[in-house]
mmCIF file of C-alpha atoms and ligand atoms in Angstrom:
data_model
loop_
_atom_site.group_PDB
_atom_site.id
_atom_site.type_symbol
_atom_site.label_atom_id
_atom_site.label_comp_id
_atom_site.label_asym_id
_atom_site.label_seq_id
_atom_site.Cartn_x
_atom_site.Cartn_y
_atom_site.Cartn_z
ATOM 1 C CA UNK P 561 1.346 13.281 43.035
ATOM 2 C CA UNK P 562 -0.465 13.035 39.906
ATOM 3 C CA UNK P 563 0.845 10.172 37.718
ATOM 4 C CA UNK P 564 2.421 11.086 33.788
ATOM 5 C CA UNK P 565 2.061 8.486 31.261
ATOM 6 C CA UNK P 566 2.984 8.613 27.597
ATOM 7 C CA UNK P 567 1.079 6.383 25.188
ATOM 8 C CA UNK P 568 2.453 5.585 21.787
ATOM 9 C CA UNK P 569 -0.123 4.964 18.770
ATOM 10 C CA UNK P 570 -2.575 6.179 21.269
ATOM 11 C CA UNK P 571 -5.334 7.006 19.291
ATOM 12 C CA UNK P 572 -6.796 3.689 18.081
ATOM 13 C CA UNK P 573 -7.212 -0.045 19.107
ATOM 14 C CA UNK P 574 -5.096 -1.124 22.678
ATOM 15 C CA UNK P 575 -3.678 2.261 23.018
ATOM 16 C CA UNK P 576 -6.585 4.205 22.871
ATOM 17 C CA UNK P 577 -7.857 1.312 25.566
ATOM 18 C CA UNK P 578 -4.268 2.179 27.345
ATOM 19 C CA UNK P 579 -4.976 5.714 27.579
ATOM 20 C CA UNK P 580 -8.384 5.360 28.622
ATOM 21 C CA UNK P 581 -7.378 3.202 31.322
ATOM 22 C CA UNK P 582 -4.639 4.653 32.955
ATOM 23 C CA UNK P 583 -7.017 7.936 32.932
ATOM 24 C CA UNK P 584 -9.765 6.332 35.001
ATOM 25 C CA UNK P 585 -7.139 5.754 37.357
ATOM 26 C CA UNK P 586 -6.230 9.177 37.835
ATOM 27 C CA UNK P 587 -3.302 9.586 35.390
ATOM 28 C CA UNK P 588 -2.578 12.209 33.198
ATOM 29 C CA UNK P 589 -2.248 10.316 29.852
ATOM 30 C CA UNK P 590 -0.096 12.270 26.548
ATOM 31 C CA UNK P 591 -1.269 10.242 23.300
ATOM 32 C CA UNK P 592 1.385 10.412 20.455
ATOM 33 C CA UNK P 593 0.408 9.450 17.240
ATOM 34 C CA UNK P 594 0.333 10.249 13.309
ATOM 35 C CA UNK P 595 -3.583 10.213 13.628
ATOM 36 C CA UNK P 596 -3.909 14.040 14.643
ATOM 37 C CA UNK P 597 -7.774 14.011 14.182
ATOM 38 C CA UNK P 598 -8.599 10.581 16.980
ATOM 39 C CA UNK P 599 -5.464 11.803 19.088
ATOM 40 C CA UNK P 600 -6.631 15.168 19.492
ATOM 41 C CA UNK P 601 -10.041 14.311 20.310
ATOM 42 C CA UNK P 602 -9.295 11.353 22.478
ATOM 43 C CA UNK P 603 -6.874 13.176 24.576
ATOM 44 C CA UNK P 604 -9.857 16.113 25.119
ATOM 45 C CA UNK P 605 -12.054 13.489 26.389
ATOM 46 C CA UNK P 606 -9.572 12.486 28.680
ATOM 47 C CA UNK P 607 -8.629 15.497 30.083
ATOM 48 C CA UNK P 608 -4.455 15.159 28.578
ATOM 49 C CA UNK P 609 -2.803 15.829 25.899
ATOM 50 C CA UNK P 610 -2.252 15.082 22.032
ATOM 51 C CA UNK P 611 1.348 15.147 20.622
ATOM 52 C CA UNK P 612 1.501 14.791 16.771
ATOM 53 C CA UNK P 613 4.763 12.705 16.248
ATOM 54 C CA UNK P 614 6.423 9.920 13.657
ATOM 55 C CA UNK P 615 7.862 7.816 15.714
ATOM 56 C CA UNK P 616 9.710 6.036 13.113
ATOM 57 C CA UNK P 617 11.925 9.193 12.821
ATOM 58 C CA UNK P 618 14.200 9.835 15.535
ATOM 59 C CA UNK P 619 13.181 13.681 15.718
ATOM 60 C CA UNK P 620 9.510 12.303 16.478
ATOM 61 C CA UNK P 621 10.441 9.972 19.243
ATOM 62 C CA UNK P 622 12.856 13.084 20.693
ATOM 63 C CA UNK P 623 9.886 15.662 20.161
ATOM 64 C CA UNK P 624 7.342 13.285 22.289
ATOM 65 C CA UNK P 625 9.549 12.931 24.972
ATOM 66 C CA UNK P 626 10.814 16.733 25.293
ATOM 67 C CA UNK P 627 6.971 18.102 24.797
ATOM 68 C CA UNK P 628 5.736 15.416 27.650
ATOM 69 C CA UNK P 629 7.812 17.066 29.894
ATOM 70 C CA UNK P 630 7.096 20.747 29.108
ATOM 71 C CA UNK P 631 4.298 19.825 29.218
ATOM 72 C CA UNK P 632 3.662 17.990 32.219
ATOM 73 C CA UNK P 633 7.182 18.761 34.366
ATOM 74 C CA UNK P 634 8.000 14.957 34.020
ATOM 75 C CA UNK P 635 7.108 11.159 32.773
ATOM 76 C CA UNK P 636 6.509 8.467 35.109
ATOM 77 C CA UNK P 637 5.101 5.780 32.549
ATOM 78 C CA UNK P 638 6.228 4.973 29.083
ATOM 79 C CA UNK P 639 3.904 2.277 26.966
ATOM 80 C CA UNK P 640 5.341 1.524 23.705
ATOM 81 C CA UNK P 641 2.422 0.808 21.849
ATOM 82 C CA UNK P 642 2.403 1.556 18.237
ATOM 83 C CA UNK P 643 2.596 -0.206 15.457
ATOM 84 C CA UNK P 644 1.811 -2.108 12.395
ATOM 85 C CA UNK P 645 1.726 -5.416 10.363
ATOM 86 C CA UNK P 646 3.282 -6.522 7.072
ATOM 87 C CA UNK P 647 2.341 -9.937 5.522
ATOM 88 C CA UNK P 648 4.340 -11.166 2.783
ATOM 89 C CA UNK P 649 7.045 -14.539 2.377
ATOM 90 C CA UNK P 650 10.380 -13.724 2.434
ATOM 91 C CA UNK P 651 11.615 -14.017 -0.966
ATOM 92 C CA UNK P 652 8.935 -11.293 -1.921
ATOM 93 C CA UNK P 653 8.973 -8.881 1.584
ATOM 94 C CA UNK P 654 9.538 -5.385 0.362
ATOM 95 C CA UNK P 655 12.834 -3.941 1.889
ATOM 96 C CA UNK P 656 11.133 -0.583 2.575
ATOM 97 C CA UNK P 657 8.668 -2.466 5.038
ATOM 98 C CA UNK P 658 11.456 -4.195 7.293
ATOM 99 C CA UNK P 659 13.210 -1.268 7.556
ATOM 100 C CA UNK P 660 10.032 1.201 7.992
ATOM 101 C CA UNK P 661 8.434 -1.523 10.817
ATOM 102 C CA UNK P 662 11.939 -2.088 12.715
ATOM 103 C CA UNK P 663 11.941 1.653 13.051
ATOM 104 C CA UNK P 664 8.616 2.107 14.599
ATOM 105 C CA UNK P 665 8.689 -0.770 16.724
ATOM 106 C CA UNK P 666 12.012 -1.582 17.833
ATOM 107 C CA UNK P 667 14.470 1.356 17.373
ATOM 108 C CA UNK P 668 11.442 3.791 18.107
ATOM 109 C CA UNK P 669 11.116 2.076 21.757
ATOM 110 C CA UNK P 670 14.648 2.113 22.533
ATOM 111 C CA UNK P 671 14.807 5.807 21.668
ATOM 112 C CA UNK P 672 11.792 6.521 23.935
ATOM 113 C CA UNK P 673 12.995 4.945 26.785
ATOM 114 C CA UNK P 674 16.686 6.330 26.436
ATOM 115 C CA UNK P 675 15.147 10.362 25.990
ATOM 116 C CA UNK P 676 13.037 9.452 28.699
ATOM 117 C CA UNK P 677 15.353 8.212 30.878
ATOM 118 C CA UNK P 678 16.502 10.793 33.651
ATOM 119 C CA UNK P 679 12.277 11.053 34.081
ATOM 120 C CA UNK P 680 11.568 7.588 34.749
ATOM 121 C CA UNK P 681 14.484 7.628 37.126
ATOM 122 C CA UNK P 682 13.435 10.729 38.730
ATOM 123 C CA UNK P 683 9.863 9.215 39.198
ATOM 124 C CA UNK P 684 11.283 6.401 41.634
ATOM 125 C CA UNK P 685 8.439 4.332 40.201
ATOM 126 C CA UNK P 686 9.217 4.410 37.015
ATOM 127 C CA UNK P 687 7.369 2.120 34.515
ATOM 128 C CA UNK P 688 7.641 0.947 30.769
ATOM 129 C CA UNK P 689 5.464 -1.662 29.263
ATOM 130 C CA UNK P 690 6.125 -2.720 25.842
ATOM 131 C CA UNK P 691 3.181 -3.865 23.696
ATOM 132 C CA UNK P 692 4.751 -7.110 22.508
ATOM 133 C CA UNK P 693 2.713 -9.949 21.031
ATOM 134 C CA UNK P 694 2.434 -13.579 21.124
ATOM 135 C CA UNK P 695 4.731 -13.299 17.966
ATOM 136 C CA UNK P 696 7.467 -12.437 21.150
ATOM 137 C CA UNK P 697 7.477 -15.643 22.035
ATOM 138 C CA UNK P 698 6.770 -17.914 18.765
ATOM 139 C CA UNK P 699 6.855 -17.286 15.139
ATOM 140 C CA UNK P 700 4.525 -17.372 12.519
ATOM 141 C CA UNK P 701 5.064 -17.298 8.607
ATOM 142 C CA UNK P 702 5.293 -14.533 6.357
ATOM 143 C CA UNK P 703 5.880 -11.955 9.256
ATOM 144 C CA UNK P 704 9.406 -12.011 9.141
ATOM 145 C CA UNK P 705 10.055 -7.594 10.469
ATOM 146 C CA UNK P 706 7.067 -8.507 12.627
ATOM 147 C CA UNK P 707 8.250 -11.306 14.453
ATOM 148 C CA UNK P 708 11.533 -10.123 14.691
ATOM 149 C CA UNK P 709 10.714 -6.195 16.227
ATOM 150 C CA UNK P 710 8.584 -8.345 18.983
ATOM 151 C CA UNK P 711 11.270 -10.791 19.731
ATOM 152 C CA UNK P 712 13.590 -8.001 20.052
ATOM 153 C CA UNK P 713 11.596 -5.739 22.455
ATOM 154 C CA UNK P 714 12.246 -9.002 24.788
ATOM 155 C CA UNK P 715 15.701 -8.412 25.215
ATOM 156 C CA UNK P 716 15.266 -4.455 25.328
ATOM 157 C CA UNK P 717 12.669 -5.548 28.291
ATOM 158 C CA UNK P 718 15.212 -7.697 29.904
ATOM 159 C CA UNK P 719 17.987 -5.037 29.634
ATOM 160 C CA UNK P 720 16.434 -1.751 30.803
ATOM 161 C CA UNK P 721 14.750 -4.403 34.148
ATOM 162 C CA UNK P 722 18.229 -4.838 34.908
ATOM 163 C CA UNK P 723 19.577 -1.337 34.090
ATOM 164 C CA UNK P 724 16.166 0.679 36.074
ATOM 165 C CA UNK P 725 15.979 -2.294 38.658
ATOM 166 C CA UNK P 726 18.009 -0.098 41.310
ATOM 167 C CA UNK P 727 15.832 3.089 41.042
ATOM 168 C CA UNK P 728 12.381 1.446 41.555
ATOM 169 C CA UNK P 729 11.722 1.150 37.582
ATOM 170 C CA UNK P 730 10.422 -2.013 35.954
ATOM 171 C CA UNK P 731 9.992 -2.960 32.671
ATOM 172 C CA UNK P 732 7.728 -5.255 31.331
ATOM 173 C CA UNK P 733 6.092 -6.451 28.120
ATOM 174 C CA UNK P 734 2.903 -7.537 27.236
ATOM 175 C CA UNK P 735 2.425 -10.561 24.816
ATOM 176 C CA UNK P 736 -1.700 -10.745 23.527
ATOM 177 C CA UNK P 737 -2.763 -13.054 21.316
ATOM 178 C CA UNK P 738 -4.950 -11.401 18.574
ATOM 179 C CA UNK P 739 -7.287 -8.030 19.989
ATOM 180 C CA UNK P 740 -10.080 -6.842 17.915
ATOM 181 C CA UNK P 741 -8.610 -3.601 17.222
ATOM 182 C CA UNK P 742 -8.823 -1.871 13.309
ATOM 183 C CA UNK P 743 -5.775 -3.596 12.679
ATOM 184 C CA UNK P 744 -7.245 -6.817 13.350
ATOM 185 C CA UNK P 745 -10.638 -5.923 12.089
ATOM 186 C CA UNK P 746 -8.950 -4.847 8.588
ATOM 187 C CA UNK P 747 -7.045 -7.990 8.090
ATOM 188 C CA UNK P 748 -10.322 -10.074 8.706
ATOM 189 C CA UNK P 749 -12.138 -8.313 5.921
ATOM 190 C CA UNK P 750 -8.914 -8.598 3.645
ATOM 191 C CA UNK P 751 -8.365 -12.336 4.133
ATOM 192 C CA UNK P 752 -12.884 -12.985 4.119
ATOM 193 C CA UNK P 753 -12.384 -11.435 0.444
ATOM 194 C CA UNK P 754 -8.904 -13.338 -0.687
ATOM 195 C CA UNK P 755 -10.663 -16.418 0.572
ATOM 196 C CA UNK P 756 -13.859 -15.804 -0.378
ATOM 197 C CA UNK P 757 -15.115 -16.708 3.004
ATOM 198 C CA UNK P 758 -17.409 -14.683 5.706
ATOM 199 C CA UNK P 759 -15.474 -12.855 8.304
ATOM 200 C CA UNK P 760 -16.695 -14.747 10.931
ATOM 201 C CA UNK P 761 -14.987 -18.248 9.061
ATOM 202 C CA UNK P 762 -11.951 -16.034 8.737
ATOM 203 C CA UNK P 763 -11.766 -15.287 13.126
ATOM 204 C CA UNK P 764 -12.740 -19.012 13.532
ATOM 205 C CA UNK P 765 -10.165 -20.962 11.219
ATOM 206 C CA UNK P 766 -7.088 -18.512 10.804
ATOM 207 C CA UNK P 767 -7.200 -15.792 13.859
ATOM 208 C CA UNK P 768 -8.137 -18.758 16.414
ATOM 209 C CA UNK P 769 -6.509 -21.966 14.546
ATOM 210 C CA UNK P 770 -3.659 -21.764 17.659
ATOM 211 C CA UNK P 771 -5.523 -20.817 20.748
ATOM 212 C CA UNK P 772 -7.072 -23.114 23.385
ATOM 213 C CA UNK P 773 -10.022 -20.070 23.852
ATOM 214 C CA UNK P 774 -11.513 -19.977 21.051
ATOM 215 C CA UNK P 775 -12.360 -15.638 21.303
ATOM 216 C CA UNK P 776 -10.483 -12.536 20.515
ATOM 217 C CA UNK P 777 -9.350 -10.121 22.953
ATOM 218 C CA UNK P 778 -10.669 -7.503 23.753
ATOM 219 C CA UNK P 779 -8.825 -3.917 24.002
ATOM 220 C CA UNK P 780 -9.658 -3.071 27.373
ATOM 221 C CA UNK P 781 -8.732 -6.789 28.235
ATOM 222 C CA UNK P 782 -5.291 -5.841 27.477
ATOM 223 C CA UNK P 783 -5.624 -2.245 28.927
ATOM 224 C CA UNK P 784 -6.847 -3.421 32.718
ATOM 225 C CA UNK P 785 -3.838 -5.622 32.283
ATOM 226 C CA UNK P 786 -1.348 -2.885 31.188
ATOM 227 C CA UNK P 787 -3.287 -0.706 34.219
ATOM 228 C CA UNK P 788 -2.263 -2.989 36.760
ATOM 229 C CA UNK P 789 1.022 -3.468 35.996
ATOM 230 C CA UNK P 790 1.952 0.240 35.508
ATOM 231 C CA UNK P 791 0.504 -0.107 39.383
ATOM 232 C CA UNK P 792 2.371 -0.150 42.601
ATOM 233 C CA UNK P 793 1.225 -3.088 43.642
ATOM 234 C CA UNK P 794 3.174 -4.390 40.514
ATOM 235 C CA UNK P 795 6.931 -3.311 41.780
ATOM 236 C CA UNK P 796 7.988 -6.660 41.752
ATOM 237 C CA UNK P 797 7.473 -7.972 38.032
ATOM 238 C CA UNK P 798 10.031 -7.067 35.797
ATOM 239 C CA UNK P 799 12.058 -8.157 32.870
ATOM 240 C CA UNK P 800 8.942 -10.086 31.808
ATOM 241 C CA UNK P 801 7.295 -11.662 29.572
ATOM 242 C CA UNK P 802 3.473 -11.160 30.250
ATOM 243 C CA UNK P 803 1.425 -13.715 27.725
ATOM 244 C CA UNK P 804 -2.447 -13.031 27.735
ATOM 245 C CA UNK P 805 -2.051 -15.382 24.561
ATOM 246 C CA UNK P 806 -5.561 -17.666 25.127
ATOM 247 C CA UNK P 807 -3.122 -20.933 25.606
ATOM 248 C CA UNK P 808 -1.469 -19.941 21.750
ATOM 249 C CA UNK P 809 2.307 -20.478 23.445
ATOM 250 C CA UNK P 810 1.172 -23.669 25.724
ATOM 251 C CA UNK P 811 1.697 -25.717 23.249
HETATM 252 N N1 LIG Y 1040 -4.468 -6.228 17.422
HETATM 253 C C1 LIG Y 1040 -3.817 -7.345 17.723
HETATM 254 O O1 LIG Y 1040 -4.302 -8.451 17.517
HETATM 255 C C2 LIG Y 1040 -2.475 -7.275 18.373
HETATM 256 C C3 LIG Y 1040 -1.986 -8.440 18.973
HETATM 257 C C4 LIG Y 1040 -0.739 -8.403 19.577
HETATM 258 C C5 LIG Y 1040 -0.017 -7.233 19.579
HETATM 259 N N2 LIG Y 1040 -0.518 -6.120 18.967
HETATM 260 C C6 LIG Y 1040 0.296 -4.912 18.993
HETATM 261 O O2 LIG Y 1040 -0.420 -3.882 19.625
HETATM 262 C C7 LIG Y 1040 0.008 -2.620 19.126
HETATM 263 C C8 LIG Y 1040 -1.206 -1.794 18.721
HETATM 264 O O3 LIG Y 1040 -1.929 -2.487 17.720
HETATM 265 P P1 LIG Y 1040 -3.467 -2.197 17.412
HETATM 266 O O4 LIG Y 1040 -4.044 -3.466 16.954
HETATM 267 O O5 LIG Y 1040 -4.099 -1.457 18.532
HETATM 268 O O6 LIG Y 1040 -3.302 -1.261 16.104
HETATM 269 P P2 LIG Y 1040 -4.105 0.027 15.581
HETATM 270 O O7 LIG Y 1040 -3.817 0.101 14.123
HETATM 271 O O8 LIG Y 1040 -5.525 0.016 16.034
HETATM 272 O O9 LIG Y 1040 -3.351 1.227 16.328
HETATM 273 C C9 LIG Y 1040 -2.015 1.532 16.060
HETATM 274 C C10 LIG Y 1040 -1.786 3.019 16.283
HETATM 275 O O10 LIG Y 1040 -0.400 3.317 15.997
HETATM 276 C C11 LIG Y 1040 -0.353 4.538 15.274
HETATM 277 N N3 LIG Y 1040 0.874 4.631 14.478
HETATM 278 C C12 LIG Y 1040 1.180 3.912 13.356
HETATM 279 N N4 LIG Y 1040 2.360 4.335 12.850
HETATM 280 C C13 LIG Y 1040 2.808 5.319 13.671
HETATM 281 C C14 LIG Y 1040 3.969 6.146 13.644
HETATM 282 N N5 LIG Y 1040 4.896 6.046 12.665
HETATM 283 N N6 LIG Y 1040 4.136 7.059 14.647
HETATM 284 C C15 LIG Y 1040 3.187 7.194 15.616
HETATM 285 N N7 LIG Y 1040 2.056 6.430 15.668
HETATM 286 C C16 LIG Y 1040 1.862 5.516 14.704
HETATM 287 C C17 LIG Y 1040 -1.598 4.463 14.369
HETATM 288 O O11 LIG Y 1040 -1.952 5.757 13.849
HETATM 289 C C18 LIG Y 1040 -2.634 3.898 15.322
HETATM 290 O O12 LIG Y 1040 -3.306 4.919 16.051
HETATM 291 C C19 LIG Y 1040 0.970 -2.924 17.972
HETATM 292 O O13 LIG Y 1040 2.304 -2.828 18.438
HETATM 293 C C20 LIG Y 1040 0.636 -4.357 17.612
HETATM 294 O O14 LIG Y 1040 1.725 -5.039 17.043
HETATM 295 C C21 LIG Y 1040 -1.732 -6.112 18.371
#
């Protein structure tokens, strides 16, 4: 039977590199995302679908799961991808963005995986991965909604483990250290200006300051990853934490 996976923020960086994975292996792959233009197109080269959605709103997250099923008949993988940064110190953080980034990236997931539900039960192989971050596992300054949306998908990881463990659904997430993606590519170019240094100084001293391998990821490095454990060879890992964090957390 032919696979159904939903990607969230689908249409750039590691879940465009999601979607395109999990379509080489035969799945058919719905991208939801605010970016109707790469979405649509994307999802055409793929041979799935595009779902325009705001997944900070609870309609959106309720739209992408009812859709995937019309759609499709059912949902057998849920990746809880999308997202955004917000760099400021505390004292100054604008309330808007805490409440705007919890929404999309921890109440958004939650939602997704509660709609979807009686699916990813029904599947029997159910699987969610949650894009986490390295910033699941250890902090960093001036990312204070950041840090604290990727800590918490943790212990929504560890909870819906135990709660799908039973009916053959596992729940992981993924913890990367930085990807080249836009996002990543954007903030180099903002803090190469601010600094007034060239963006390769900017990768070198600030993006790899913590990591024992000295590179950034790559999307599809994530993706294969993601891939493999939305596998059934993968049944057994579950409730975990999955650093690909180049050594950052080692220390
Ligand atoms: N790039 C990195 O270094 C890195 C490292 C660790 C974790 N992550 C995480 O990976 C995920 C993807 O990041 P990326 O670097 O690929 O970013 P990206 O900006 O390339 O892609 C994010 C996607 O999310 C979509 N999106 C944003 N707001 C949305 C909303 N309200 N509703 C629906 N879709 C929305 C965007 O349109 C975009 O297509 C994020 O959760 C990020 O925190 C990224």
């Amino acid at each position: 039977m032919t696979r159904v996976a939903l990607v969230t923020g689908g249409a750039s960086g590691i879940g465009r590199a999601c979607s395109e994975a999990l379509a080489k292996q035969g799945v058919k792959v719905v991208i939801v995302d605010i970016n109707a233009a790469k979405g649509q197109e994307l999802a055409q080269d793929l041979g799935g679908a595009f779902i325009e959605a705001d997944l900070s709103k609870r309609n959106g997250c309720q739209t992408a799961i009812e859709e995937t099923v019309r759609l499709y008949g059912g949902l057998d993988i849920l990746i809880n991808n999308a997202g955004f940064q917000h760099i400021d110190p505390i004292p100054d953080f604008p309330e808007d963005s805490w409440d705007d980034m919890l929404a999309l990236m921890l109440t958004a997931p939650f939602l997704l995986i509660k709609y979807a539900w009686p699916q990813l039960i029904k599947s029997g192989q159910g699987r969610v991965i949650n894009i986490g971050s390295a910033h699941s596992l250890a902090a960093s300054p001036f990312k204070a909604a950041y840090v604290t949306a990727k800590h918490g998908l943790m212990g929504l990881t560890k909870v819906v483990a135990l709660e799908g463990g039973e009916h053959g659904l596992t729940c992981n997430t993924v913890c990367p250290a930085y990807v080249r993606t836009p996002l990543v590519e954007k903030q180099i170019a903002d803090q190469a200006r601010t600094r007034g240094i060239r963006p390769e100084e900017v990768e070198e001293k600030v993006f790899l300051e913590n990591v024992a391998v000295k590179k950034l990821l790559e999307p599809s490095d994530v993706a294969n990853y993601v891939a493999y454990l939305c596998s059934a060879d993968a049944w057994g890992i579950t409730g975990t934490a999955q650093t690909m964090d180049l050594g950052w957390t080692a220390r």
